[in-house]
N, CA, C and O atoms as a DFTB+ gen file, in Angstrom:
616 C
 N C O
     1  1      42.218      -8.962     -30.476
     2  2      41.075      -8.449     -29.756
     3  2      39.861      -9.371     -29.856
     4  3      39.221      -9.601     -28.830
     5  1      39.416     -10.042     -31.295
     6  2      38.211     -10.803     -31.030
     7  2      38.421     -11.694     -30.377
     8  3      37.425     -12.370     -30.121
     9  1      39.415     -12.046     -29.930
    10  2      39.291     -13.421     -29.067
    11  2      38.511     -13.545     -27.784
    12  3      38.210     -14.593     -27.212
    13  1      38.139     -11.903     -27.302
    14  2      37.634     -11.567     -26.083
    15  2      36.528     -11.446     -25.982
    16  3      35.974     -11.254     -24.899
    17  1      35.736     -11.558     -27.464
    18  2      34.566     -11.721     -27.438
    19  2      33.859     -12.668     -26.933
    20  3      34.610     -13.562     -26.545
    21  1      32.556     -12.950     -26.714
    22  2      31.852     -14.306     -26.793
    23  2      30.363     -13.484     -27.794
    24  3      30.290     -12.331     -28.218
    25  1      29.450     -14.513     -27.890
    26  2      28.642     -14.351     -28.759
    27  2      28.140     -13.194     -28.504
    28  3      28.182     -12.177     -29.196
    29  1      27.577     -13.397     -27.313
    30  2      26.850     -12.059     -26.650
    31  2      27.187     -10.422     -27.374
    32  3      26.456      -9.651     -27.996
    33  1      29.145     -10.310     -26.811
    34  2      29.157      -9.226     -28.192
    35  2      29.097      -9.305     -28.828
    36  3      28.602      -8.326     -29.386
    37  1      29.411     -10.313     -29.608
    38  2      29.215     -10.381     -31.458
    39  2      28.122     -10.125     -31.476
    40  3      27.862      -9.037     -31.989
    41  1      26.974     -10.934     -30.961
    42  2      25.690      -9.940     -31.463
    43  2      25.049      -8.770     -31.164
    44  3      24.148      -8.310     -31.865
    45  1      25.496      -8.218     -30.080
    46  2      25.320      -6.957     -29.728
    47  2      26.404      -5.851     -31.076
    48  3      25.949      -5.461     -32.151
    49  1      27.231      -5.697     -30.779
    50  2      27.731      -5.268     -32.565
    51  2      27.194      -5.716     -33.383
    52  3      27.389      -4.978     -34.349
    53  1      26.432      -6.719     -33.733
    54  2      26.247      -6.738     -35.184
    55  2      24.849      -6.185     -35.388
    56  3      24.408      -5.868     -36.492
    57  1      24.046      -6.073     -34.011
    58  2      22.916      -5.498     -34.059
    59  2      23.015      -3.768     -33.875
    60  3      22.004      -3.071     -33.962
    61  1      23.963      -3.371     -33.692
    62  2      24.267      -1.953     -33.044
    63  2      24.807      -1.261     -34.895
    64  3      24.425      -0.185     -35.353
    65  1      25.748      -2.272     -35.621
    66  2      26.095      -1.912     -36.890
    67  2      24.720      -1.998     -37.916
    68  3      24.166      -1.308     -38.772
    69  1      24.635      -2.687     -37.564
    70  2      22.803      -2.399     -38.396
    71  2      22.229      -1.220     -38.178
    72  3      21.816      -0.310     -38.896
    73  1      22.296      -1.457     -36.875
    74  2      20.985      -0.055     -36.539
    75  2      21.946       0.337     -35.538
    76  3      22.391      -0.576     -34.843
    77  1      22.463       1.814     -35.266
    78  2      22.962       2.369     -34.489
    79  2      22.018       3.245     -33.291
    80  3      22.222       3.669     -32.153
    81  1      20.959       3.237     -34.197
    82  2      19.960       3.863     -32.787
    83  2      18.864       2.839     -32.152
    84  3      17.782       3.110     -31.632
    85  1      19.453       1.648     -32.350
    86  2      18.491       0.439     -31.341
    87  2      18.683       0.648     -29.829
    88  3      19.802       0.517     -29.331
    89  1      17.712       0.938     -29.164
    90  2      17.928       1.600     -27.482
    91  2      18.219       0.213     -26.553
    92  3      17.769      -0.925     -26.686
    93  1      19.090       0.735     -25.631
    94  2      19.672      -0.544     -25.189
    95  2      18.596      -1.690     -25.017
    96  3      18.903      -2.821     -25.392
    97  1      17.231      -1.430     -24.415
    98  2      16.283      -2.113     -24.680
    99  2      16.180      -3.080     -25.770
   100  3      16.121      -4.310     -25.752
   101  1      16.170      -2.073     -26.901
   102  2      16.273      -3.391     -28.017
   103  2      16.786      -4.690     -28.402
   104  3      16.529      -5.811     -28.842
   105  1      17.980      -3.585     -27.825
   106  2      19.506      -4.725     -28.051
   107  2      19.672      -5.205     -27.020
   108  3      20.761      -5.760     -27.161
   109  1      19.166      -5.490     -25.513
   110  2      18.970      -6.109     -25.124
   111  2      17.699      -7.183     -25.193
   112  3      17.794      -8.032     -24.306
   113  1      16.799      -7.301     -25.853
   114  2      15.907      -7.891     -26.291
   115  2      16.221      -9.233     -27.635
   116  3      15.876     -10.399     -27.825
   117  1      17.121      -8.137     -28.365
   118  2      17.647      -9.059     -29.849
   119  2      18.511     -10.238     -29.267
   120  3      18.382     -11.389     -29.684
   121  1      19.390      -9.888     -28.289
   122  2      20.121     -10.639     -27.767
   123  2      19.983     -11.616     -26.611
   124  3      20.809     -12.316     -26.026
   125  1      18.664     -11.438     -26.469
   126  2      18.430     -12.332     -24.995
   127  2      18.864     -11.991     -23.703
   128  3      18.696     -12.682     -22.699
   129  1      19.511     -10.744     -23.769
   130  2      20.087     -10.329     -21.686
   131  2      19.290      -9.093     -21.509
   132  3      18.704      -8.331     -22.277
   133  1      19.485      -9.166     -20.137
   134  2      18.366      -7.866     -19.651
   135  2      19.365      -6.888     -19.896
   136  3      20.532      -7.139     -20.195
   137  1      18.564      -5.103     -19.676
   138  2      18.853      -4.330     -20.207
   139  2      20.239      -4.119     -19.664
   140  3      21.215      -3.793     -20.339
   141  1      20.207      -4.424     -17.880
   142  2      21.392      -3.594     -17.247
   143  2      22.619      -4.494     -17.821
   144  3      23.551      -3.813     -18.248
   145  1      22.808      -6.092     -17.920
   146  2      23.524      -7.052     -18.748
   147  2      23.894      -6.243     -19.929
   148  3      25.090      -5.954     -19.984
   149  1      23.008      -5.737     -21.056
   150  2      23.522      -4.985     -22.561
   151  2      24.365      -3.946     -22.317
   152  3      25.488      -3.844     -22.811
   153  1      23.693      -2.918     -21.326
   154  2      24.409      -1.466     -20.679
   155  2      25.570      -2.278     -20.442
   156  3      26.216      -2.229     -21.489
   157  1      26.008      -2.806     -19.831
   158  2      27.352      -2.512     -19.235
   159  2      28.735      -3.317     -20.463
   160  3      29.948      -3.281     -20.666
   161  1      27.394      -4.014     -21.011
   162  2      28.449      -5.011     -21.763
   163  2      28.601      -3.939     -22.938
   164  3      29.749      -4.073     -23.363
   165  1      27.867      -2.821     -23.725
   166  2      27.871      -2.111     -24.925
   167  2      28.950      -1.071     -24.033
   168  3      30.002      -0.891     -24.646
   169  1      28.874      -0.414     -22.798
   170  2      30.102       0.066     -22.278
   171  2      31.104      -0.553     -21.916
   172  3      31.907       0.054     -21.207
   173  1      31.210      -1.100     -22.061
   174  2      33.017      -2.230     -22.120
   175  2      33.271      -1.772     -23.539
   176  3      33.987      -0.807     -23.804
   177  1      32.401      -2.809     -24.791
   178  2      32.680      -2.470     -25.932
   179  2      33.303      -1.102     -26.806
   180  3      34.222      -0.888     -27.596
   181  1      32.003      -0.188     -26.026
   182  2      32.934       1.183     -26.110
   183  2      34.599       1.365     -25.495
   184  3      35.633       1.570     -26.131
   185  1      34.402       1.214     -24.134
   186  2      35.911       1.271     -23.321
   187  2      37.066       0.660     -24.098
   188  3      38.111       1.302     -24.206
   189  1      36.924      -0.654     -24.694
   190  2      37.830      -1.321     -25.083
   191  2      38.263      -1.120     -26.860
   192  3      39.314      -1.557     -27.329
   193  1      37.434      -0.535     -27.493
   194  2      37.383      -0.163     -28.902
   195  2      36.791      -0.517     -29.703
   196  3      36.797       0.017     -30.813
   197  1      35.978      -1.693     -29.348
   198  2      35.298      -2.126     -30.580
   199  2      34.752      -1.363     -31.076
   200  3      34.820      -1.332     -32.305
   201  1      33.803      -0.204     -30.250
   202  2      32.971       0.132     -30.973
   203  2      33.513       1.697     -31.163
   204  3      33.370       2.412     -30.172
   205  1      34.137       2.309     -32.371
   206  2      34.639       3.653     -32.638
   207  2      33.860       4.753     -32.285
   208  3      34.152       5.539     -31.385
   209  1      32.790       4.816     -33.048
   210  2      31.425       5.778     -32.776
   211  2      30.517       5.586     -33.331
   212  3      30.380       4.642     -34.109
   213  1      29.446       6.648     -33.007
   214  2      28.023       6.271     -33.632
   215  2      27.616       7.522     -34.017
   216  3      27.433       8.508     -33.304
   217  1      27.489       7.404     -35.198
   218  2      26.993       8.658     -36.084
   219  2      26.456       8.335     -37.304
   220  3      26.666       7.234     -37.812
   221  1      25.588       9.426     -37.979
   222  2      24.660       9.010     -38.899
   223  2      25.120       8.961     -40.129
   224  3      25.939       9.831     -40.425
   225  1      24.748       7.988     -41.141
   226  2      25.215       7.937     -42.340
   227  2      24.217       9.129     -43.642
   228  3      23.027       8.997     -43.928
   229  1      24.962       9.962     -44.075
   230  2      24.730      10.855     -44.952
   231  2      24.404      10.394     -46.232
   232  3      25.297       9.823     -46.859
   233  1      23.297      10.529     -46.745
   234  2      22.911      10.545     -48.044
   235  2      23.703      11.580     -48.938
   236  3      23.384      12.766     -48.855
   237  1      24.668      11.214     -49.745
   238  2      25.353      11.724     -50.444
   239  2      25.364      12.987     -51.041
   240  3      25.875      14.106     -50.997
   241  1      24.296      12.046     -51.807
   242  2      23.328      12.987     -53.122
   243  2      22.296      14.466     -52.463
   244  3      22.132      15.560     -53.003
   245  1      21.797      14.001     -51.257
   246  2      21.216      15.019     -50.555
   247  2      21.842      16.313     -50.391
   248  3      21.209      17.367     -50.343
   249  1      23.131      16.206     -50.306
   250  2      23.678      17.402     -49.867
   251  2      25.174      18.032     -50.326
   252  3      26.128      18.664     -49.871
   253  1      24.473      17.136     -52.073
   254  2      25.301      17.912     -53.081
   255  2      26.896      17.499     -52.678
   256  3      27.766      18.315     -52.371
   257  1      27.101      15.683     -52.773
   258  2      28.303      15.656     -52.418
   259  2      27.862      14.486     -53.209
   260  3      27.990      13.513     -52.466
   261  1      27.355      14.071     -54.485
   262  2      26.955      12.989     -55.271
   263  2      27.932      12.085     -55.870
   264  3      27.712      10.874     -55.882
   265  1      28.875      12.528     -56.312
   266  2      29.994      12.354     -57.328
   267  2      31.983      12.133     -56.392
   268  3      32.982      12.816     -56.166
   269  1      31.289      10.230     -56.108
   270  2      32.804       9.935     -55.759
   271  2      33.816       9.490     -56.646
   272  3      33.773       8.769     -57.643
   273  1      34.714      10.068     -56.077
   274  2      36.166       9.817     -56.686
   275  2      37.426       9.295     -56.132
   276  3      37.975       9.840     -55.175
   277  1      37.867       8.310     -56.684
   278  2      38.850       7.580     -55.823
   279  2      40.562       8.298     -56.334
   280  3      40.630       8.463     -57.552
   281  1      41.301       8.531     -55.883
   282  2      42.630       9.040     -56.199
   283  2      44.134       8.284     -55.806
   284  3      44.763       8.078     -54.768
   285  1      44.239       8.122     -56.639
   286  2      45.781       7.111     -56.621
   287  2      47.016       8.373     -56.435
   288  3      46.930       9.364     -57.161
   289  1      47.981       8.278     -55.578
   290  2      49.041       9.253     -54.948
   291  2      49.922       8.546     -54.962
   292  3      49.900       7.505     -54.305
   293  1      51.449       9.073     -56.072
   294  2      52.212       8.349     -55.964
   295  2      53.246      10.098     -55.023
   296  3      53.007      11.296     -55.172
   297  1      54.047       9.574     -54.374
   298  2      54.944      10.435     -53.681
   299  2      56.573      10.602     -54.275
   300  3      56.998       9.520     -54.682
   301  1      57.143      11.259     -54.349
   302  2      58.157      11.694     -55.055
   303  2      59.771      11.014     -54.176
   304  3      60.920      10.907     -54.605
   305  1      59.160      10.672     -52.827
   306  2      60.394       9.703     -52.119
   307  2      59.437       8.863     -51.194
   308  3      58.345       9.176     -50.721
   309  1      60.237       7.595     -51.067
   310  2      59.251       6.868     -50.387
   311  2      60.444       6.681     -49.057
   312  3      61.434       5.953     -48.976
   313  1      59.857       7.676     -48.104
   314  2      60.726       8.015     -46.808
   315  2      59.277       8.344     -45.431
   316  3      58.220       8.975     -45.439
   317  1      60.084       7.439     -44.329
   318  2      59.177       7.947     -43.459
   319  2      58.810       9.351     -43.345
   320  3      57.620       9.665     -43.303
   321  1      59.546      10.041     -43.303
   322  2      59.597      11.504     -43.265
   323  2      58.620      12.480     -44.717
   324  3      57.924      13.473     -44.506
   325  1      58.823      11.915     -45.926
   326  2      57.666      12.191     -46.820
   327  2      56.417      11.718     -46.238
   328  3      55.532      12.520     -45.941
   329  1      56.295      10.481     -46.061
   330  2      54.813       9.843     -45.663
   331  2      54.223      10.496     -44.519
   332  3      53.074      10.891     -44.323
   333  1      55.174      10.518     -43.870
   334  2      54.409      11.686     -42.606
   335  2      53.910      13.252     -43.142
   336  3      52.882      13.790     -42.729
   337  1      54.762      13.812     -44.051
   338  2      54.069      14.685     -44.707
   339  2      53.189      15.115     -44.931
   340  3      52.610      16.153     -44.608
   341  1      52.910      13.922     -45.830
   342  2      51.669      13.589     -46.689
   343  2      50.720      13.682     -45.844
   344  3      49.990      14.671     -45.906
   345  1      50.452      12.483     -44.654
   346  2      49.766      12.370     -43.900
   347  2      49.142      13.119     -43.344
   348  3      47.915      13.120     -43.252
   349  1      50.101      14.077     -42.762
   350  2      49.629      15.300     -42.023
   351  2      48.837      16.623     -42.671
   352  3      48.043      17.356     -42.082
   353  1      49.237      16.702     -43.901
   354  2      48.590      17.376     -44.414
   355  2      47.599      17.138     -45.313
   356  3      47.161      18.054     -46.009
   357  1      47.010      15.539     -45.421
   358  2      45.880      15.064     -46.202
   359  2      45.029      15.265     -44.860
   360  3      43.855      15.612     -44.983
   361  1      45.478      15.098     -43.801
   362  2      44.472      14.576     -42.706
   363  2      43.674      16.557     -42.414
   364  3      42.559      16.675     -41.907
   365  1      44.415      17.673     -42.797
   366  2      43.657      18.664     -42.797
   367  2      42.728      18.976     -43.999
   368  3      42.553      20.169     -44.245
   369  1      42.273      18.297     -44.575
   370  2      41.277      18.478     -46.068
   371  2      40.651      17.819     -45.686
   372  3      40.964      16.755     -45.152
   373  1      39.381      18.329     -45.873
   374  2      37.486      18.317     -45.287
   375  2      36.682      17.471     -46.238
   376  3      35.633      16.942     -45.870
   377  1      37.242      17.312     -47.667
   378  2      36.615      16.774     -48.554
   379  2      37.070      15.461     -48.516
   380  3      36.448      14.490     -48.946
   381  1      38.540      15.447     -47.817
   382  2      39.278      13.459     -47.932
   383  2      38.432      12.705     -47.124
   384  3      38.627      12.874     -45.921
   385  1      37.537      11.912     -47.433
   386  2      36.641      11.202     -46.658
   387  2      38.024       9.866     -45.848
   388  3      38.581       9.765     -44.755
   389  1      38.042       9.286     -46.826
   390  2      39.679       8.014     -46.194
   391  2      41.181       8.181     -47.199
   392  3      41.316       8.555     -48.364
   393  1      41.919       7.845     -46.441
   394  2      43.446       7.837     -47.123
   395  2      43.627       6.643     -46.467
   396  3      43.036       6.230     -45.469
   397  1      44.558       6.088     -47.163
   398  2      44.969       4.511     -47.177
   399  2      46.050       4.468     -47.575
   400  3      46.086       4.701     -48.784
   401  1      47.549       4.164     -46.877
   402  2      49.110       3.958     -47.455
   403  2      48.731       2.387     -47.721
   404  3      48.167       1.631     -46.930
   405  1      49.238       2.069     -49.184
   406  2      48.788       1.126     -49.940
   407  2      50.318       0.404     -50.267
   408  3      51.342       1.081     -50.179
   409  1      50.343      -0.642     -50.546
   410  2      51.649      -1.313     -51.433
   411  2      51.282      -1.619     -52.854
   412  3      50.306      -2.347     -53.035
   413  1      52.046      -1.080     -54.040
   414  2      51.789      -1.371     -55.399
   415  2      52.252      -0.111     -55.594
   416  3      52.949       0.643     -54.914
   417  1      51.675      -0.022     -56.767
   418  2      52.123       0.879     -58.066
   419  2      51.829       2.633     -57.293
   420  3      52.508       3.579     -57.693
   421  1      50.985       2.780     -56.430
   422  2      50.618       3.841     -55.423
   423  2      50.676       3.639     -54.172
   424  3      50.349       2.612     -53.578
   425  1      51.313       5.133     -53.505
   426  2      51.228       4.921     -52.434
   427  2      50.043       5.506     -51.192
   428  3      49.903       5.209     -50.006
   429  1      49.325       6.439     -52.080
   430  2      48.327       6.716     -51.365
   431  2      47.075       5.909     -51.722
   432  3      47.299       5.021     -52.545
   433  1      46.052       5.988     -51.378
   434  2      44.507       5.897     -52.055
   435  2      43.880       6.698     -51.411
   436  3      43.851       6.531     -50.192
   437  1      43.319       7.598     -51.878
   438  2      41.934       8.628     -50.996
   439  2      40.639       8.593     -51.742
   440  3      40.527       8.648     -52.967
   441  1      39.539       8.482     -50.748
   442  2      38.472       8.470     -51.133
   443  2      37.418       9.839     -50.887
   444  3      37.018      10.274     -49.807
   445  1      37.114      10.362     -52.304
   446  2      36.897      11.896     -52.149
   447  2      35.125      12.264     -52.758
   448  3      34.712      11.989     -53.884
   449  1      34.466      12.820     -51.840
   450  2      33.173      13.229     -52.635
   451  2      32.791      14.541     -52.882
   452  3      32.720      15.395     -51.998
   453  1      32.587      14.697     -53.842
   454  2      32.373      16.324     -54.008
   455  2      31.105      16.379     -55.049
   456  3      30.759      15.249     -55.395
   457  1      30.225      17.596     -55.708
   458  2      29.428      17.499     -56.061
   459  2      29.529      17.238     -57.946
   460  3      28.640      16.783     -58.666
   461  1      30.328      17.507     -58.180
   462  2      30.896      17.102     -59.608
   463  2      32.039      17.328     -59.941
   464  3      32.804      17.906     -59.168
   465  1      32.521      16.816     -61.501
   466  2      34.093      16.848     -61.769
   467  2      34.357      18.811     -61.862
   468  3      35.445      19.296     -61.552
   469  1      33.614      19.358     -62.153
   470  2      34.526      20.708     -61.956
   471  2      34.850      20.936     -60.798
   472  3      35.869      21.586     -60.562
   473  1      33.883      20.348     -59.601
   474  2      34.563      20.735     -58.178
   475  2      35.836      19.924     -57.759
   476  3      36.744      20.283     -57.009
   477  1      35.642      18.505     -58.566
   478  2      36.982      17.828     -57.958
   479  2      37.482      18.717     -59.143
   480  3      38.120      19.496     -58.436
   481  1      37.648      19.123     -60.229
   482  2      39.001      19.984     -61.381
   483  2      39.853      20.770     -60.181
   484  3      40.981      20.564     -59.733
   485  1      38.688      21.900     -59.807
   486  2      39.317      23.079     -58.876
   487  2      40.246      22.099     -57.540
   488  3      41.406      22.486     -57.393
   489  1      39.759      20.797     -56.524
   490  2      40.170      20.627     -55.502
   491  2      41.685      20.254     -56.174
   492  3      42.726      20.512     -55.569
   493  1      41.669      19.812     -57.090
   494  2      42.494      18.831     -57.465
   495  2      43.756      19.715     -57.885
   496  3      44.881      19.466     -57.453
   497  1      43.467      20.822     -58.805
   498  2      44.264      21.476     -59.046
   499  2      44.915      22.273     -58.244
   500  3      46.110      22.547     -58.363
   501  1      43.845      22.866     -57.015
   502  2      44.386      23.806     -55.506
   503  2      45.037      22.957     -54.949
   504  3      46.261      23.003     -55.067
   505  1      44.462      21.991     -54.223
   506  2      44.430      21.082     -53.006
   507  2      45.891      20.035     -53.464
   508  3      47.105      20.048     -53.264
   509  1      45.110      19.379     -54.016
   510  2      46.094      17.713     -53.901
   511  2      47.329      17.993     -54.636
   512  3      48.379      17.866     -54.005
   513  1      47.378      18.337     -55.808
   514  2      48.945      18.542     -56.278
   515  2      49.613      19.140     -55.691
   516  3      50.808      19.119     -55.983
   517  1      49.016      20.167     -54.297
   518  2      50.265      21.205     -54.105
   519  2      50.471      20.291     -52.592
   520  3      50.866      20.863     -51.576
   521  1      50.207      19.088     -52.611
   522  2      50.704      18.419     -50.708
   523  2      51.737      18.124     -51.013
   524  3      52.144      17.877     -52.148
   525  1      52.483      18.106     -49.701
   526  2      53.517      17.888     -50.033
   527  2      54.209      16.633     -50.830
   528  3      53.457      15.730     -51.196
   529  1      55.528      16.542     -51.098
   530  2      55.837      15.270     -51.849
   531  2      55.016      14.320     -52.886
   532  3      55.252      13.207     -53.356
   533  1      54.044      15.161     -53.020
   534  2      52.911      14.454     -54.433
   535  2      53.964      15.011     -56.055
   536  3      54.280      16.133     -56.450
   537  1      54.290      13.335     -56.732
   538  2      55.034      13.475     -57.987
   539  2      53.766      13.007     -58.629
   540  3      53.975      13.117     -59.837
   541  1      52.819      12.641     -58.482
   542  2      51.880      11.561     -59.723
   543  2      50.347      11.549     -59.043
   544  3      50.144      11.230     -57.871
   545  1      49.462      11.893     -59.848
   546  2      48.057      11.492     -59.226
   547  2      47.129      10.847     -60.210
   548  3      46.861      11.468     -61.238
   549  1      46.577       9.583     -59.985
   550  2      45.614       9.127     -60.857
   551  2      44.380       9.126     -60.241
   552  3      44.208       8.610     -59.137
   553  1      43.076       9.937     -61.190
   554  2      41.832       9.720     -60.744
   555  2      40.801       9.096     -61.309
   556  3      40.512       9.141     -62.505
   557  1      40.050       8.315     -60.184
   558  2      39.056       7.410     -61.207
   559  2      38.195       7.822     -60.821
   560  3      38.396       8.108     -59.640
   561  1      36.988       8.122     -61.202
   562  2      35.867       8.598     -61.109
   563  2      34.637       7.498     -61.128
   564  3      34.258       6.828     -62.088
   565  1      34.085       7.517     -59.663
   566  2      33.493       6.399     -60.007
   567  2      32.372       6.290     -60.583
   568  3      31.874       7.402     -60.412
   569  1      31.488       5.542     -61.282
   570  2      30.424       5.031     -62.041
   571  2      29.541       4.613     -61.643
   572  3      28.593       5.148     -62.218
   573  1      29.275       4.043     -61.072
   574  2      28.245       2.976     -59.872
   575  2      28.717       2.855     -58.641
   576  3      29.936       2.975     -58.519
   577  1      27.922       2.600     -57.461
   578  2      28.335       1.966     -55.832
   579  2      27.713       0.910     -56.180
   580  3      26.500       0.707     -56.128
   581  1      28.899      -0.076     -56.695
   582  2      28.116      -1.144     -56.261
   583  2      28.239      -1.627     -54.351
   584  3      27.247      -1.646     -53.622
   585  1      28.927      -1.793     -54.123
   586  2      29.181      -1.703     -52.486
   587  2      29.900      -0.468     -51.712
   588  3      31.122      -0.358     -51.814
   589  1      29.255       0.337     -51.042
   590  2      30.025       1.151     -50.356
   591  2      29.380       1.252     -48.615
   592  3      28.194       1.308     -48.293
   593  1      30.383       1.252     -47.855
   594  2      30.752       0.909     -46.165
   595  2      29.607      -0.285     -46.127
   596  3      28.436       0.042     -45.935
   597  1      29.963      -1.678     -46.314
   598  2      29.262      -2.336     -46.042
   599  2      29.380      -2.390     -44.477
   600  3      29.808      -1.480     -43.767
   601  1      28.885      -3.721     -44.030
   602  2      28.794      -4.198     -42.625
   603  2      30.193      -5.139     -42.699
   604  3      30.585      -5.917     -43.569
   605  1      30.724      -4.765     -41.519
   606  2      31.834      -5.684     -40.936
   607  2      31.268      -7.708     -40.943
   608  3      30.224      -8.052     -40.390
   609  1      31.935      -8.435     -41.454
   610  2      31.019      -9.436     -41.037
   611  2      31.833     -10.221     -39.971
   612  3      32.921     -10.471     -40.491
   613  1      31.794     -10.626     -38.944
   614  2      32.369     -11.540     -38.130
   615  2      32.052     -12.514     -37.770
   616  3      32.780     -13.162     -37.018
């Protein structure tokens, strides 16, 4: 897909991932083309996928979801038919921010925020052990962000 770029999008994404509410104005301004040039070119971008969506990033801590936790999922058969399982029924839990089928020692990774370890105790004990085909779960609890959703760099 990047091959279809030229600069023009690259910097129109990289100004849109910065700031998602820069009005086409802007971003036509940052970039040097007039507005109707940005419009049509930020709707391609949409049309074609670059750009997924635009929505606001949540302060964590604000709303009592402070305390991330990363979870290692090992599965009890490693079969398309388990993994789809899994899948399907991680993808209905509100608290799994990402799941990731990984190669190594695990086969899941999920990335989970909740407001402290008794709330992940309870999810963990309801929720995740009882999905399907889950034999093993390791949780790390994290300590610091040092980087979290940075910027794409291209």
């Amino acid at each position: 897909m990047a091959e279809k770029l030229d600069a023009v999008d690259r910097r129109i994404l990289q100004h849109l991932q910065r700031d998602g509410r820069m009005t086409n104005a802007d971003v036509a301004a940052a970039v040097h083309v007039s507005p109707a040039t940005c419009h049509r070119r930020t709707q391609r971008l949409f049309g074609d996928g670059y750009i997924r969506s635009v929505r606001a990033e949540i302060a964590p801590a604000k709303v009592d979801r402070g305390t991330l936790v990363i979870v290692g999922v090992v599965l009890d058969r490693s079969t398309p038919e388990s993994f789809g399982d899994f899948e399907n029924a991680i993808r209905k839990l509100p608290f799994v921010l990402d799941c990731h089928l990984v190669a190594g020692d695990f086969d899941f990774f999920l990335k989970i925020r909740v407001s402290d370890i008794a709330d992940f105790n309870e999810l963990h004990g309801r929720q995740l052990i009882a999905l399907p085909g889950v034999r093993q779960t390791r949780t790390f609890f994290v300590m610091k962000e040092v980087i979290d959703n940075a910027l794409l760099d291209f």
